[in-house]
mmCIF file of C-alpha atoms in Angstrom:
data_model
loop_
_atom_site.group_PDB
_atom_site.id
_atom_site.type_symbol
_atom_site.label_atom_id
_atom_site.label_comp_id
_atom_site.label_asym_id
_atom_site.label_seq_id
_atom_site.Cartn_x
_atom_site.Cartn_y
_atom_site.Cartn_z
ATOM 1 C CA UNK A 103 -28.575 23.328 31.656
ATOM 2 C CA UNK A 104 -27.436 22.945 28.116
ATOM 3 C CA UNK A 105 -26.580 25.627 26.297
ATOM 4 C CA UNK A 106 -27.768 26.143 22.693
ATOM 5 C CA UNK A 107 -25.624 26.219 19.518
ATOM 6 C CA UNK A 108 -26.629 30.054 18.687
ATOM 7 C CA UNK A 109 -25.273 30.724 22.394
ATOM 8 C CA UNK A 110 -22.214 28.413 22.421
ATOM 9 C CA UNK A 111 -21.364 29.947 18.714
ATOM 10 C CA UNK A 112 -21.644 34.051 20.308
ATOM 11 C CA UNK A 113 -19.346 33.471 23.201
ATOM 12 C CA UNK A 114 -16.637 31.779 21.101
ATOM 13 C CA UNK A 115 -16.682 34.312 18.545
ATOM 14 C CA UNK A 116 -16.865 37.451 20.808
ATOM 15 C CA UNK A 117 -12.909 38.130 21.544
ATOM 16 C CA UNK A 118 -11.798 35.646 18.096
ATOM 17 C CA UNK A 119 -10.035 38.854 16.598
ATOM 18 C CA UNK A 120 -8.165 37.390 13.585
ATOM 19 C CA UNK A 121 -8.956 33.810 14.460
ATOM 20 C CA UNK A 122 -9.863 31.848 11.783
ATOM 21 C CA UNK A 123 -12.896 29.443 12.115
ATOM 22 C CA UNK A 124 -13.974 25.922 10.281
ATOM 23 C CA UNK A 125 -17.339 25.377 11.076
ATOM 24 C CA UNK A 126 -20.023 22.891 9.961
ATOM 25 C CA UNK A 127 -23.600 21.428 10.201
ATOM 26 C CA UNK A 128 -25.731 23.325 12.684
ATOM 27 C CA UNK A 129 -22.541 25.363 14.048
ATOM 28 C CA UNK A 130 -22.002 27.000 10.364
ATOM 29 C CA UNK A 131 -25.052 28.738 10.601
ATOM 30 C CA UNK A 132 -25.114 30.293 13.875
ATOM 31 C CA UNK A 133 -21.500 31.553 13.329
ATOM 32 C CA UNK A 134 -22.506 33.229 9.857
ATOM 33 C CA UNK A 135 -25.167 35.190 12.006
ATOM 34 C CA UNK A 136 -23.509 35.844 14.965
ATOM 35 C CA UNK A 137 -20.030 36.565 13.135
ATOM 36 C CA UNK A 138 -19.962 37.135 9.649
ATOM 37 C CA UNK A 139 -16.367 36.952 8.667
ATOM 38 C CA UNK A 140 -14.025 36.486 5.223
ATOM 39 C CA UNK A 141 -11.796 34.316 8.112
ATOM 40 C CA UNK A 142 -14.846 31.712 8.358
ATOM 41 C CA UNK A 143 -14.795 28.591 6.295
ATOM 42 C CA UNK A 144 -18.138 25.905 6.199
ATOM 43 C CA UNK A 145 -17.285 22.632 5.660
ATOM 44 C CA UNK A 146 -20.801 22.139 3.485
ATOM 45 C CA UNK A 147 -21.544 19.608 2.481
ATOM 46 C CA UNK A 148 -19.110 17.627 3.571
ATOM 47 C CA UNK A 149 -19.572 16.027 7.226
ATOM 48 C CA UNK A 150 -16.510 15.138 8.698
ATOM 49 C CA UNK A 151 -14.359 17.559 6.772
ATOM 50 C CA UNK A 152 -13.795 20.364 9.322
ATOM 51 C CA UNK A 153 -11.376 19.251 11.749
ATOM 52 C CA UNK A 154 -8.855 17.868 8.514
ATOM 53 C CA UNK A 155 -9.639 21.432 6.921
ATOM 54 C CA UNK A 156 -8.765 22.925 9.690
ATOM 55 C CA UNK A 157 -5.562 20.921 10.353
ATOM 56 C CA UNK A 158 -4.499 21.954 7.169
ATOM 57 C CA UNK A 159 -4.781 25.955 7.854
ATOM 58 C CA UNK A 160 -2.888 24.970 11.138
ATOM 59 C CA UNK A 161 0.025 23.920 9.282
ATOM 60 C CA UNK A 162 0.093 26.199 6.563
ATOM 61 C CA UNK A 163 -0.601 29.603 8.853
ATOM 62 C CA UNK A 164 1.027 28.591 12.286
ATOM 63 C CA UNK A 165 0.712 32.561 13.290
ATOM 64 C CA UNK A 166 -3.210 32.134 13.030
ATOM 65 C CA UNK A 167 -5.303 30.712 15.771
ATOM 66 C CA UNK A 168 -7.256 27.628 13.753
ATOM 67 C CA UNK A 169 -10.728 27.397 15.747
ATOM 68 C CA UNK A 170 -12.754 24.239 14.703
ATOM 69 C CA UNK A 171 -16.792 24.238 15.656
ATOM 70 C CA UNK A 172 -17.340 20.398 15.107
ATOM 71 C CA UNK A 173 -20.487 18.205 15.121
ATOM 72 C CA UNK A 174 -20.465 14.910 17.319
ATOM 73 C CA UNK A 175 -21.711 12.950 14.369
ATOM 74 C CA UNK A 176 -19.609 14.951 11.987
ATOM 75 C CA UNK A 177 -16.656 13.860 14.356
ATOM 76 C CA UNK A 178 -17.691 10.441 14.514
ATOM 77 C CA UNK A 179 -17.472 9.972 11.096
ATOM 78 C CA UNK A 180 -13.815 11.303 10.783
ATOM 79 C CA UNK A 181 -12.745 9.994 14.752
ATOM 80 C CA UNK A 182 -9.501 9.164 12.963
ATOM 81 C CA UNK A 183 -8.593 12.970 12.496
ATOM 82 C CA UNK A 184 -8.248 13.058 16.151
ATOM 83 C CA UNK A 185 -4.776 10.944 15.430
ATOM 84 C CA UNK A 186 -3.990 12.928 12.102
ATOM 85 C CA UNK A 187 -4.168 16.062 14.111
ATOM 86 C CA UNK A 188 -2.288 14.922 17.701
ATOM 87 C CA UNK A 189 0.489 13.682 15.527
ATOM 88 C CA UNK A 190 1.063 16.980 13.948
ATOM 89 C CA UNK A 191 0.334 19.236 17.013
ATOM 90 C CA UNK A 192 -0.821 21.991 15.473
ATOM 91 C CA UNK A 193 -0.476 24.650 19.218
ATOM 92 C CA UNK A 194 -3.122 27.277 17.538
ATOM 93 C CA UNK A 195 -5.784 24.937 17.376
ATOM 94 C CA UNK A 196 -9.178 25.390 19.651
ATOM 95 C CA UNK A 197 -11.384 22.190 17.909
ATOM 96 C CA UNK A 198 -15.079 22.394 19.639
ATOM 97 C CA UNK A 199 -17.427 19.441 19.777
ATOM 98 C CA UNK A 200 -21.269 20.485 19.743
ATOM 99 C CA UNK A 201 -22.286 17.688 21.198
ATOM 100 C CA UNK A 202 -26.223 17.130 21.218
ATOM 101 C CA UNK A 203 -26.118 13.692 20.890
ATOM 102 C CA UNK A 204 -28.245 14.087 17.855
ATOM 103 C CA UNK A 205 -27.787 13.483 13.929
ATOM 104 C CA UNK A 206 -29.388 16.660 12.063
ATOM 105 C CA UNK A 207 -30.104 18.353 14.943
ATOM 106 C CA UNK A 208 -33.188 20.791 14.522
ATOM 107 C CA UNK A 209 -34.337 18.990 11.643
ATOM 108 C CA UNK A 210 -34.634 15.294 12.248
ATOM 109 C CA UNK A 211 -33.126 14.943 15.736
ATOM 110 C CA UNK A 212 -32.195 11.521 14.803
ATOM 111 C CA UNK A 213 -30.087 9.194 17.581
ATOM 112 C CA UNK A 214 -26.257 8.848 16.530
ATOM 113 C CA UNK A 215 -24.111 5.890 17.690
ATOM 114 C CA UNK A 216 -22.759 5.417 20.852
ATOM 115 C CA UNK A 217 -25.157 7.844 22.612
ATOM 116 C CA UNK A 218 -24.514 9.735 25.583
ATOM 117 C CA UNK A 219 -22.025 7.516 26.810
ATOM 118 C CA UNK A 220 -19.460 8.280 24.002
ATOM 119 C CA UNK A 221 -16.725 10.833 25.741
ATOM 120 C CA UNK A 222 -15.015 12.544 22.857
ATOM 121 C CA UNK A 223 -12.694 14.655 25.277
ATOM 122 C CA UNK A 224 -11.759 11.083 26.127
ATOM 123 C CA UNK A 225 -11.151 10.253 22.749
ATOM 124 C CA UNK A 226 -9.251 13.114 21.957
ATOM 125 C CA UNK A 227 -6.897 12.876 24.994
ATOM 126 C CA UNK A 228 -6.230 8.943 24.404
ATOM 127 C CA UNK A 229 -5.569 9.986 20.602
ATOM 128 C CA UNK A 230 -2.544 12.611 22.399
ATOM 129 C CA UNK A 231 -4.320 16.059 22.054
ATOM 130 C CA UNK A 232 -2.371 18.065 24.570
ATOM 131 C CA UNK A 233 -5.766 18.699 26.617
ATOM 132 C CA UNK A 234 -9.582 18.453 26.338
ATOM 133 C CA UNK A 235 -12.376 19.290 28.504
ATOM 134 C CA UNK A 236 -16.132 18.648 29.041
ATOM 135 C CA UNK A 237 -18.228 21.843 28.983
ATOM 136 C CA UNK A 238 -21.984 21.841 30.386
ATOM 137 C CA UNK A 239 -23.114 25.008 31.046
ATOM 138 C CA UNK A 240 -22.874 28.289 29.226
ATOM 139 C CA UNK A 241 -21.736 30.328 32.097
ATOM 140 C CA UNK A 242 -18.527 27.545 32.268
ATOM 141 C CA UNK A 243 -17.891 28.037 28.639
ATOM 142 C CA UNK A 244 -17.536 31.886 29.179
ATOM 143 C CA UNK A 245 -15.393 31.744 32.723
ATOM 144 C CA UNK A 246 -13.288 29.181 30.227
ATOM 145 C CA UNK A 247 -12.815 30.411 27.514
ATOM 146 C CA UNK A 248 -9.783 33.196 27.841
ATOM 147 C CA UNK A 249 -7.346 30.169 29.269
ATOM 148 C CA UNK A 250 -8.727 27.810 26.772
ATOM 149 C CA UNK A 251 -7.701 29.980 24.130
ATOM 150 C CA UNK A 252 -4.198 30.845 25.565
ATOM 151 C CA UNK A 253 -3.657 26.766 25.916
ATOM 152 C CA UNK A 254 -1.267 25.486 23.577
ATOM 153 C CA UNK A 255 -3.099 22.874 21.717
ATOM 154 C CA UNK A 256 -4.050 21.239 20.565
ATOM 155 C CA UNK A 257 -7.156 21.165 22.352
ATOM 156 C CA UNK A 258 -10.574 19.673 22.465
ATOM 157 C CA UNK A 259 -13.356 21.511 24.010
ATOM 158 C CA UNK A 260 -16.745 18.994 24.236
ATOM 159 C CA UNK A 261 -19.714 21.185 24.721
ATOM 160 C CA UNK A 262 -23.116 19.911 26.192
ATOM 161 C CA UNK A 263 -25.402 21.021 23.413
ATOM 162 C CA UNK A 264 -29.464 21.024 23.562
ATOM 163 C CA UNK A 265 -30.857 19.492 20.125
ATOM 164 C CA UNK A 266 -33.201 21.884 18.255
ATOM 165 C CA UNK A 267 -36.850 21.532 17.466
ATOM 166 C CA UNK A 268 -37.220 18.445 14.544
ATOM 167 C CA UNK A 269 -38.534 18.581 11.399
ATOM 168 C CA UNK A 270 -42.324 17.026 10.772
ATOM 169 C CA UNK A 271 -45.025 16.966 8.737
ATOM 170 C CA UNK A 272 -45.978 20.166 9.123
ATOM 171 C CA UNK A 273 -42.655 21.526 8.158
ATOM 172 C CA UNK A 274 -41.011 19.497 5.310
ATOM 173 C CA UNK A 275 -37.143 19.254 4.338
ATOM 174 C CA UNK A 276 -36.577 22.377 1.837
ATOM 175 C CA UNK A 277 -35.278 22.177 -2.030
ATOM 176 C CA UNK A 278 -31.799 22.846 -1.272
ATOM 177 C CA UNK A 279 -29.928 26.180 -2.861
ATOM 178 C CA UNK A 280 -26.502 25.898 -5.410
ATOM 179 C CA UNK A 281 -25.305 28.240 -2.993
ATOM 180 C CA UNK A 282 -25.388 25.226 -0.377
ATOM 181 C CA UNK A 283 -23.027 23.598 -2.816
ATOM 182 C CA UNK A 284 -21.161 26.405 -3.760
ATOM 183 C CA UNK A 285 -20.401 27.773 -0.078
ATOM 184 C CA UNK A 286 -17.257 25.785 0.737
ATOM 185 C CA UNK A 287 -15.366 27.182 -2.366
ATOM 186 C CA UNK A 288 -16.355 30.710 -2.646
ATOM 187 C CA UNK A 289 -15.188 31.033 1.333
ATOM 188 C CA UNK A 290 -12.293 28.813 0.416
ATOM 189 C CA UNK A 291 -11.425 31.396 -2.244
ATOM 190 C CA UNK A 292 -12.445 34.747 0.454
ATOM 191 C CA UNK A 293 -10.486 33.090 2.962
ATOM 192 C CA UNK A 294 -7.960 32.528 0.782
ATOM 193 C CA UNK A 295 -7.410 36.127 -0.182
ATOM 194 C CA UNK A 296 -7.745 37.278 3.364
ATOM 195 C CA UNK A 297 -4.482 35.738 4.462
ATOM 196 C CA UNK A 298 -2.598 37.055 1.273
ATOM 197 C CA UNK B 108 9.205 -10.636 -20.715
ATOM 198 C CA UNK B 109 7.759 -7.562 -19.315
ATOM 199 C CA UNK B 110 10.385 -6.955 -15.983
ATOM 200 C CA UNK B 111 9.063 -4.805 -12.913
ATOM 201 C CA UNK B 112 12.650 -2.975 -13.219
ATOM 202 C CA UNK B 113 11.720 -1.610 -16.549
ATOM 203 C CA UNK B 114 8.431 -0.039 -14.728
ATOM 204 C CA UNK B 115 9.683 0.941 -11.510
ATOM 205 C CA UNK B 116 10.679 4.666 -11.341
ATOM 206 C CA UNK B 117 13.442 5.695 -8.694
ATOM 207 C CA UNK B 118 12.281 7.316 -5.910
ATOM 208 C CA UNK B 119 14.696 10.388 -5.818
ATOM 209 C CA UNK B 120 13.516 10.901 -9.420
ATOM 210 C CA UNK B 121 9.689 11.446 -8.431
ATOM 211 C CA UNK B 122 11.181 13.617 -5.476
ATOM 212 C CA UNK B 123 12.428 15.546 -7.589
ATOM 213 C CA UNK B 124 9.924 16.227 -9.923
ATOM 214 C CA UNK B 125 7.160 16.969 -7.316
ATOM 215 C CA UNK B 126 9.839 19.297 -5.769
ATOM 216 C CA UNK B 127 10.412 21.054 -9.167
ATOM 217 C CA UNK B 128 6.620 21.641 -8.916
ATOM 218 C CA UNK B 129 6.975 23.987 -6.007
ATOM 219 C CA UNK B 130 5.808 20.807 -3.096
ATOM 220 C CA UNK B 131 6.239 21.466 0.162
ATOM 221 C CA UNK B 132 3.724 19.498 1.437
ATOM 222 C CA UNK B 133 3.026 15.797 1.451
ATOM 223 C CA UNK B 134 -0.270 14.699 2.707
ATOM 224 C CA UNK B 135 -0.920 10.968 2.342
ATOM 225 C CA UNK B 136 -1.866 7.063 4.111
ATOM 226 C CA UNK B 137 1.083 5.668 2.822
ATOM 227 C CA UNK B 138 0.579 3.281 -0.257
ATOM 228 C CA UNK B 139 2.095 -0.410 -0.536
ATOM 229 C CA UNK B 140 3.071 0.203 -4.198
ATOM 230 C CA UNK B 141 4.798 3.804 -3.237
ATOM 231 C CA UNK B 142 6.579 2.908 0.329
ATOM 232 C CA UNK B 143 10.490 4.306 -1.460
ATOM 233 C CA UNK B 144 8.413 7.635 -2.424
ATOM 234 C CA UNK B 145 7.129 7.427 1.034
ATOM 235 C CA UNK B 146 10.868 6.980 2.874
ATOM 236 C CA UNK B 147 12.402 9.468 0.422
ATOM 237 C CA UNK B 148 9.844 12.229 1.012
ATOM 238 C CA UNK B 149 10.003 11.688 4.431
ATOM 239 C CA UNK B 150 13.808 11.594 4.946
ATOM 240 C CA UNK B 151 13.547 15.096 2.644
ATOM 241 C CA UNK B 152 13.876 18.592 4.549
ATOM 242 C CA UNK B 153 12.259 20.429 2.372
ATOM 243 C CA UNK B 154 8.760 18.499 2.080
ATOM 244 C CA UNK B 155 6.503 18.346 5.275
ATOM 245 C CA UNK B 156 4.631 15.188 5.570
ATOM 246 C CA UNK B 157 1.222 14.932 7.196
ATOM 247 C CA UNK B 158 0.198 11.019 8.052
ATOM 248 C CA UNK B 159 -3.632 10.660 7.500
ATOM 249 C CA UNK B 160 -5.749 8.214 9.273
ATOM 250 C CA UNK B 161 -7.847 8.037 6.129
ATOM 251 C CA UNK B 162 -7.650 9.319 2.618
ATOM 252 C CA UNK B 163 -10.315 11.734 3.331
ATOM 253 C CA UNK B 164 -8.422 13.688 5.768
ATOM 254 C CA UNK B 165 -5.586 13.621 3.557
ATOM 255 C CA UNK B 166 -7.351 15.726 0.882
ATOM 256 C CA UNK B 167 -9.109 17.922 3.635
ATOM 257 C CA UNK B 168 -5.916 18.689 5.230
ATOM 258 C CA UNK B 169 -4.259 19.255 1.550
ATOM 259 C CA UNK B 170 -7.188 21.454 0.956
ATOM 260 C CA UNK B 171 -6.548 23.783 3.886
ATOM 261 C CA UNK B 172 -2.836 23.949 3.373
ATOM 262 C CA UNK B 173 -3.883 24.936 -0.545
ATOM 263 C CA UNK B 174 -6.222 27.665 1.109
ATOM 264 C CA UNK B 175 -2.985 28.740 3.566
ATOM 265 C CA UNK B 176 -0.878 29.379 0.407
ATOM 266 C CA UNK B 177 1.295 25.540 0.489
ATOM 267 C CA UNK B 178 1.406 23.162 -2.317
ATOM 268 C CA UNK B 179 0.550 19.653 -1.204
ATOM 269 C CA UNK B 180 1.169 16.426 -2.911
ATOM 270 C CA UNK B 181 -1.874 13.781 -2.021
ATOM 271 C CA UNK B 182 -0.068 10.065 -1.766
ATOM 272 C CA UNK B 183 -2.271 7.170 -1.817
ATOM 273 C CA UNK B 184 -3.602 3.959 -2.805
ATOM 274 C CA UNK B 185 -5.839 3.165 -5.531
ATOM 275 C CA UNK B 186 -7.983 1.663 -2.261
ATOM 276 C CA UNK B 187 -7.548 4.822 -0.943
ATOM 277 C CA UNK B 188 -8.975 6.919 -4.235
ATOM 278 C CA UNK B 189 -11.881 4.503 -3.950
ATOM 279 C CA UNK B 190 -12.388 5.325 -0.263
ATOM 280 C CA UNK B 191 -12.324 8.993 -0.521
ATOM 281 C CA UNK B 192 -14.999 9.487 -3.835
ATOM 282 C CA UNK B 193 -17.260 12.109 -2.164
ATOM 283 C CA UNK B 194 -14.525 14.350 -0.022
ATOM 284 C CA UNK B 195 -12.861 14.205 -4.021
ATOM 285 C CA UNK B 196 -16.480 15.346 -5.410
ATOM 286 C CA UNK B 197 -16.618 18.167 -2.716
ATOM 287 C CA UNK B 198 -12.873 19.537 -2.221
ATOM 288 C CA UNK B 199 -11.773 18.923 -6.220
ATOM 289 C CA UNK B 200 -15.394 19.321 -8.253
ATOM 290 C CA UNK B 201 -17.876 21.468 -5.827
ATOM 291 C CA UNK B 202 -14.750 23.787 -4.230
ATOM 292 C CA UNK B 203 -12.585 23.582 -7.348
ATOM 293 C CA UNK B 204 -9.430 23.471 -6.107
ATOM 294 C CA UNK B 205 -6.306 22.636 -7.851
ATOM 295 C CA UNK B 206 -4.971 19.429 -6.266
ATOM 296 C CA UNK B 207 -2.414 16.463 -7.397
ATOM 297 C CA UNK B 208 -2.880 13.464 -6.434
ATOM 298 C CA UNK B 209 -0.049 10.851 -6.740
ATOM 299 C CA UNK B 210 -2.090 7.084 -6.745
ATOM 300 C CA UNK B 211 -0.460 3.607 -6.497
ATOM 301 C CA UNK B 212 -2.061 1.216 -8.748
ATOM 302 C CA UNK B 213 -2.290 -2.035 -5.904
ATOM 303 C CA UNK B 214 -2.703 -4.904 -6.436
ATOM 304 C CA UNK B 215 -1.747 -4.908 -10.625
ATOM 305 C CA UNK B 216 -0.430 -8.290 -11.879
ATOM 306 C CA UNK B 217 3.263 -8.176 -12.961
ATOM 307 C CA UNK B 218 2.061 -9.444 -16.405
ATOM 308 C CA UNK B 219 0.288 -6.218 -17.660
ATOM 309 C CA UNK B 220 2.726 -4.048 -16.951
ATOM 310 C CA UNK B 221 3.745 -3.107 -20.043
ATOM 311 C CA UNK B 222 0.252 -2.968 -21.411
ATOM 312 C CA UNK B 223 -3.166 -1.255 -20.639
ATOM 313 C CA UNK B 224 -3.856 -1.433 -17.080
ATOM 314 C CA UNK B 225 -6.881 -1.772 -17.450
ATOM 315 C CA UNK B 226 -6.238 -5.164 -18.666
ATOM 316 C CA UNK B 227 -6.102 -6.092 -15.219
ATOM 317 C CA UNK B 228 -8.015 -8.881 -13.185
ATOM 318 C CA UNK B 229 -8.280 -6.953 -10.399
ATOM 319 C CA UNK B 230 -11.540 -4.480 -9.458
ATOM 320 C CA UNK B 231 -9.058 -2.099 -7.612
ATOM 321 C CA UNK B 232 -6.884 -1.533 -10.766
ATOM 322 C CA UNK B 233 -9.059 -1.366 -13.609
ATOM 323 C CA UNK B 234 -12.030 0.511 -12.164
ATOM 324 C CA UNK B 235 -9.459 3.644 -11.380
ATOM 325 C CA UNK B 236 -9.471 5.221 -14.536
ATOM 326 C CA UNK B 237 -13.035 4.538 -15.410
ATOM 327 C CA UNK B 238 -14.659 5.798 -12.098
ATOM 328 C CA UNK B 239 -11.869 8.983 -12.813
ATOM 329 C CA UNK B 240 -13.295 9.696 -15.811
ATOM 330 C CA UNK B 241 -17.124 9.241 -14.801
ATOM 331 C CA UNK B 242 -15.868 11.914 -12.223
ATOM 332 C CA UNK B 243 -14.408 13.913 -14.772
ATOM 333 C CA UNK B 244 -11.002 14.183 -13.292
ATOM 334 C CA UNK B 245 -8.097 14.107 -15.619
ATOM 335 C CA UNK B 246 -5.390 11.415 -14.659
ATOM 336 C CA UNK B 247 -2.098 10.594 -16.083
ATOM 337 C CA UNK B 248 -0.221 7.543 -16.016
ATOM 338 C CA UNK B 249 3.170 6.814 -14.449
ATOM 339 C CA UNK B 250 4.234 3.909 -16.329
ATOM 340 C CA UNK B 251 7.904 3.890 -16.237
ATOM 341 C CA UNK B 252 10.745 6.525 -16.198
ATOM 342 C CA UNK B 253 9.792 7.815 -20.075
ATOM 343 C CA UNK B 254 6.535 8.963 -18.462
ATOM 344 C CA UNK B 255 8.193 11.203 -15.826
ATOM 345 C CA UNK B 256 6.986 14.344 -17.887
ATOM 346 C CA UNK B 257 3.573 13.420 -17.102
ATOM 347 C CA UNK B 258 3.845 15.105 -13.566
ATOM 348 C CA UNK B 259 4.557 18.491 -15.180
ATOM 349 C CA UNK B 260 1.709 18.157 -16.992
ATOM 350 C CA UNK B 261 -0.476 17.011 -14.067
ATOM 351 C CA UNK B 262 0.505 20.172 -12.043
ATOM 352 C CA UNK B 263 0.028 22.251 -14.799
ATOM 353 C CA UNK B 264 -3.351 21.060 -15.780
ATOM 354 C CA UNK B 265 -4.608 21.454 -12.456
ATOM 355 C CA UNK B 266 -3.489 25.170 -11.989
ATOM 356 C CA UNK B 267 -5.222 26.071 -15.443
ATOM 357 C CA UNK B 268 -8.334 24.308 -14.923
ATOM 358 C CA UNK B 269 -8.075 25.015 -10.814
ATOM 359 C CA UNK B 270 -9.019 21.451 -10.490
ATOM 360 C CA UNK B 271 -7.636 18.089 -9.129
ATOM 361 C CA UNK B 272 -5.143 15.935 -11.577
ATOM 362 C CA UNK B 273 -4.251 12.141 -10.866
ATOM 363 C CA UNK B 274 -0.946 10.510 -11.374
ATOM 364 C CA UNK B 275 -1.499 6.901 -11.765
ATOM 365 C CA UNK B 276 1.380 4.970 -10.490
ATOM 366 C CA UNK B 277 1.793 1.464 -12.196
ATOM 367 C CA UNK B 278 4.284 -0.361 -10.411
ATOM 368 C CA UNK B 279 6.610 -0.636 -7.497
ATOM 369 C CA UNK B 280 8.452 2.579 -6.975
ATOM 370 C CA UNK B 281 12.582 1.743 -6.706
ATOM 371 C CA UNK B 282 14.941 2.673 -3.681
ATOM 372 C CA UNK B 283 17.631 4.308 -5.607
#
């Protein structure tokens, strides 16, 4: 059964010690609750900027382990990265793929291209990520995870996600905060001073 | 006659002006108007260069190796500026993060160098500087060699203001 992004985001971040995580869409705010952190940066809003983010703190902080939590839309939009990234082989980098098949998952639960039959470990492994691997099941992702985060990457780790409950009538889109807006930077700048 | 060799500034001369700038890091699709930059920074040990699929993971990736503690340099293509508007509205104007980015003016007619660019008949070079400034973003032009002190002033801009400057590179850059 799939596993849901509150549960896929506590397992990951239970043993990240100093790990530094790039989150965004639904991802960014289950790891905020489940692991508050001056080491997390949200990609917000920007879809499709996490992965090059996070190649960038590769680069620049080798020592760190870079941990991306991706969407499959979010992804789709920026497949290329998988290329940037194999080409510079970042070996810290853990890049997880919520994949619910879904655009805005828990709020519009709208179909995004290719459906189910796009394989992004696949992808990643034809653009020369070192490995990848499909992920249904919570109870898999937890045996997993210790080796996947000894692998030397970089790595692609496609999880089976279950879409949340949409948006409708009854429950309308909300005014969205500065803070929304401002998020990115002010964790940019936290982050920042963490690895001072 | 306006001549392209009275435009074009040497490659080892940019070099070493982004170098004296503190670069160590060259993130970039490589542009048709900058391919001697291009060679020289990547034949350079002391400059890093990361090869983007697109122009918006070349200012994402430049944006986490800011956040790491590097200095990139962001090398594209006026295309390229116009293909990456809204990663530039979120990493440069919502994050506000100093950034430099080093754009090749494609596509300009050999007759205007020498004059306004924006005399151009081309819709990739003389909508640069206007859709810069609607963005508010500060550019400087690279016009020949007597310009070169505009990159000094480009970094330094963007470390006061913590924000993202543009060089705007008019012509061919040299080999020598």
């Amino acid at each position: 059964m799939p596993m849901s992004c509150l549960e896929a985001c506590t397992a990951i971040a239970k043993d990240r010690s100093d790990d530094i995580i790039v989150s965004t869409m639904t991802a960014m705010f289950a790891i905020s609750r489940v692991s508050p952190s001056p080491l997390n940066i949200s990609s917000v809003p920007l879809m499709g900027g996490a992965s090059g983010i996070g190649l960038g703190l590769a680069l620049s902080r080798p020592d760190r382990r870079i941990i991306i939590l991706d969407g499959d839309a979010s992804l789709l939009m920026e497949l290329g990265s998988l290329a940037t990234i194999a080409g510079q082989a970042p070996g810290k980098f853990l890049h997880f793929v919520f994949n619910n098949n879904r655009q805005f998952s828990g709020t519009g639960n709208l179909d995004r291209p290719a459906g189910e039959s796009f394989d992004f470990a696949a992808s990643a492994l034809a653009a020369g990520y070192a490995g990848a691997v499909r992920i249904s099941t919570l109870d898999e992702l937890e045996k997993n995870l210790p080796e996947l985060r000894q692998r030397k990457g970089p790595t692609l780790v496609e999880l089976k996600i279950k879409s949340g409950q949409p948006r409708g009538p009854d429950t309308p889109q909300p005014d969205i905060p500065d803070l929304q807006f401002q998020r990115m930077g002010n964790e940019a700048r936290q982050l920042q001073a963490a690895l001072i | 006659m306006t001549e392209l060799r009275d435009h074009a500034i040497p490659a080892s001369v940019l070099v070493a002006s982004f170098l004296a700038e503190g670069v160590d890091y060259v993130t970039t699709v490589p542009d048709f108007v900058q391919i001697s930059l291009h060679s020289a920074l990547v034949d350079h040990d002391d400059v890093d260069v990361v090869l983007c699929a697109n122009e918006n993971q070349a200012l994402t990736s430049a944006f986490g190796l800011t956040i790491g503690g590097k200095t990139p340099l962001v090398v594209m293509q006026n295309q390229g500026l116009l293909n990456c508007l809204n990663t530039l509205r979120s990493v440069s104007l919502d994050a506000g993060f100093p950034f430099v980015l080093c754009v090749g003016q494609f596509g300009r007619e050999f007759s205007t160098l020498g004059v306004d660019p924006n005399a151009s008949r081309r819709n990739c070079v003389n909508k640069v500087e206007p859709v810069l400034e609607a963005l508010g973003l500060p550019y400087w032009r690279l016009e020949s060699e007597a310009d070169l002190g505009n990159v000094a002033d480009a970094f330094s801009s963007a470390r006061k203001r913590q924000g993202t400057s543009v060089l705007l590179v008019g012509a061919y850059t040299s080999w020598n």
